[in-house]
CSV table of C-alpha atoms in Angstrom, one decimal:
chain,number,residue,atom,x,y,z
A,36,MET,CA,92.4,190.2,189.3
A,37,SER,CA,94.0,191.8,186.2
A,38,VAL,CA,96.0,188.6,185.6
A,39,TRP,CA,92.8,186.6,185.3
A,40,ILE,CA,91.4,189.2,182.9
A,41,ALA,CA,94.5,188.8,180.8
A,42,ILE,CA,94.2,185.0,180.8
A,43,GLY,CA,90.5,185.2,179.9
A,44,ALA,CA,91.2,187.7,177.1
A,45,THR,CA,94.0,185.5,175.8
A,46,ALA,CA,91.9,182.4,175.8
A,47,LEU,CA,89.0,184.2,174.0
A,48,GLY,CA,91.5,185.6,171.5
A,49,CYS,CA,92.9,182.1,170.8
A,50,TYR,CA,89.5,180.7,170.4
A,51,ALA,CA,88.5,183.5,168.0
A,52,ALA,CA,91.6,183.0,165.9
A,53,LYS,CA,90.9,179.2,165.7
A,54,LEU,CA,87.3,179.9,164.8
A,55,LEU,CA,88.4,182.4,162.1
A,56,GLY,CA,90.8,179.9,160.6
A,57,LEU,CA,88.1,177.2,160.4
A,58,SER,CA,85.6,179.6,158.8
A,59,VAL,CA,87.9,180.6,155.9
A,60,PRO,CA,86.5,179.2,152.6
A,61,GLU,CA,88.5,176.3,151.2
A,62,GLY,CA,88.8,178.0,147.8
A,63,MET,CA,90.7,180.9,149.5
A,64,LEU,CA,93.2,178.5,151.0
A,65,GLU,CA,94.0,177.0,147.6
A,66,ARG,CA,95.2,180.3,146.1
A,67,PRO,CA,99.0,180.3,145.3
A,68,VAL,CA,99.6,183.5,147.2
A,69,VAL,CA,98.0,182.1,150.3
A,70,LYS,CA,100.0,178.9,150.0
A,71,ARG,CA,103.2,180.8,149.6
A,72,LEU,CA,102.4,183.1,152.6
A,73,VAL,CA,101.6,180.1,154.8
A,74,THR,CA,105.0,178.5,154.0
A,75,LEU,CA,107.1,181.6,154.4
A,76,LEU,CA,105.4,183.2,157.4
A,77,PRO,CA,106.8,180.8,160.1
A,78,VAL,CA,110.3,181.2,158.8
A,79,ALA,CA,110.0,185.0,158.9
A,80,LEU,CA,108.6,185.0,162.4
A,81,LEU,CA,111.3,182.6,163.7
A,82,ALA,CA,114.0,184.8,162.1
A,83,ALA,CA,112.6,187.9,163.7
A,84,LEU,CA,112.4,186.2,167.1
A,85,THR,CA,115.9,185.0,166.8
A,86,ALA,CA,117.2,188.4,165.9
A,87,GLN,CA,115.3,190.1,168.6
A,88,GLN,CA,116.5,187.7,171.3
A,89,THR,CA,120.1,187.7,170.1
A,90,PHE,CA,120.8,191.4,169.4
A,91,SER,CA,118.5,193.2,171.8
A,92,GLU,CA,118.5,193.8,175.5
A,93,GLY,CA,116.2,196.4,177.0
A,94,GLY,CA,115.5,198.0,173.6
A,95,ALA,CA,119.2,198.6,172.9
A,96,LEU,CA,121.4,196.9,170.4
A,97,LEU,CA,123.7,194.3,172.0
A,98,LEU,CA,126.6,192.4,170.4
A,99,ASP,CA,127.8,189.7,172.7
A,100,ALA,CA,128.6,186.0,172.8
A,101,LYS,CA,125.2,185.1,171.5
A,102,ALA,CA,125.9,187.0,168.3
A,103,ALA,CA,129.2,185.2,167.9
A,104,GLY,CA,127.4,181.9,168.3
A,105,LEU,CA,124.8,182.8,165.8
A,106,ALA,CA,127.5,183.8,163.3
A,107,ALA,CA,129.2,180.4,163.8
A,108,ALA,CA,125.9,178.7,163.2
A,109,ALA,CA,125.4,180.7,160.0
A,110,VAL,CA,128.8,179.7,158.7
A,111,THR,CA,128.3,176.0,159.4
A,112,LEU,CA,124.9,176.3,157.6
A,113,LEU,CA,126.6,177.8,154.6
A,114,LEU,CA,129.0,174.9,154.6
A,115,ARG,CA,126.0,172.6,154.6
A,116,ALA,CA,126.9,170.9,157.9
A,117,PRO,CA,124.4,168.6,159.6
A,118,PHE,CA,122.0,170.2,162.1
A,119,LEU,CA,123.8,168.8,165.2
A,120,VAL,CA,127.1,170.2,164.0
A,121,VAL,CA,125.5,173.6,163.5
A,122,ILE,CA,124.2,173.5,167.1
A,123,ALA,CA,127.5,172.3,168.5
A,124,ALA,CA,129.4,175.0,166.7
A,125,ALA,CA,127.1,177.7,168.0
A,126,VAL,CA,127.4,176.4,171.6
A,127,LEU,CA,131.1,176.0,171.5
A,128,VAL,CA,131.8,179.5,170.0
A,129,THR,CA,129.4,181.1,172.5
A,130,ALA,CA,131.0,179.3,175.4
A,131,ALA,CA,134.5,180.2,174.1
A,132,VAL,CA,133.7,183.9,173.7
A,133,ARG,CA,132.2,184.0,177.2
A,134,ALA,CA,135.2,182.0,178.7
A,135,LEU,CA,137.7,184.4,177.1
A,136,GLY,CA,135.8,187.4,178.4
A,137,TRP,CA,135.5,189.0,174.9
A,138,ALA,CA,131.8,189.8,175.5
A,139,PRO,CA,130.1,191.6,178.3
């Protein structure tokens, strides 16, 4: 029964968030600070999620093959490589580190 309560609460929360977004005055959305926040917030959230999923396991810091793959992706991004090359580099480095047994 508690699962259904959680589902109902989540649905109500999503509806309330949507309603709140629709009720914001248009003048407030045109402010430069709000526009800048709206453009930067998704990037910050995605970066935080990537860091948490890559460097954490059970609340402890973890440096393994995923971290090496992320580093390879960062290097290829700095070299201005195309997106598919970035993904391929991350996958290949992660697989190589795991295959060589350098990471737990």
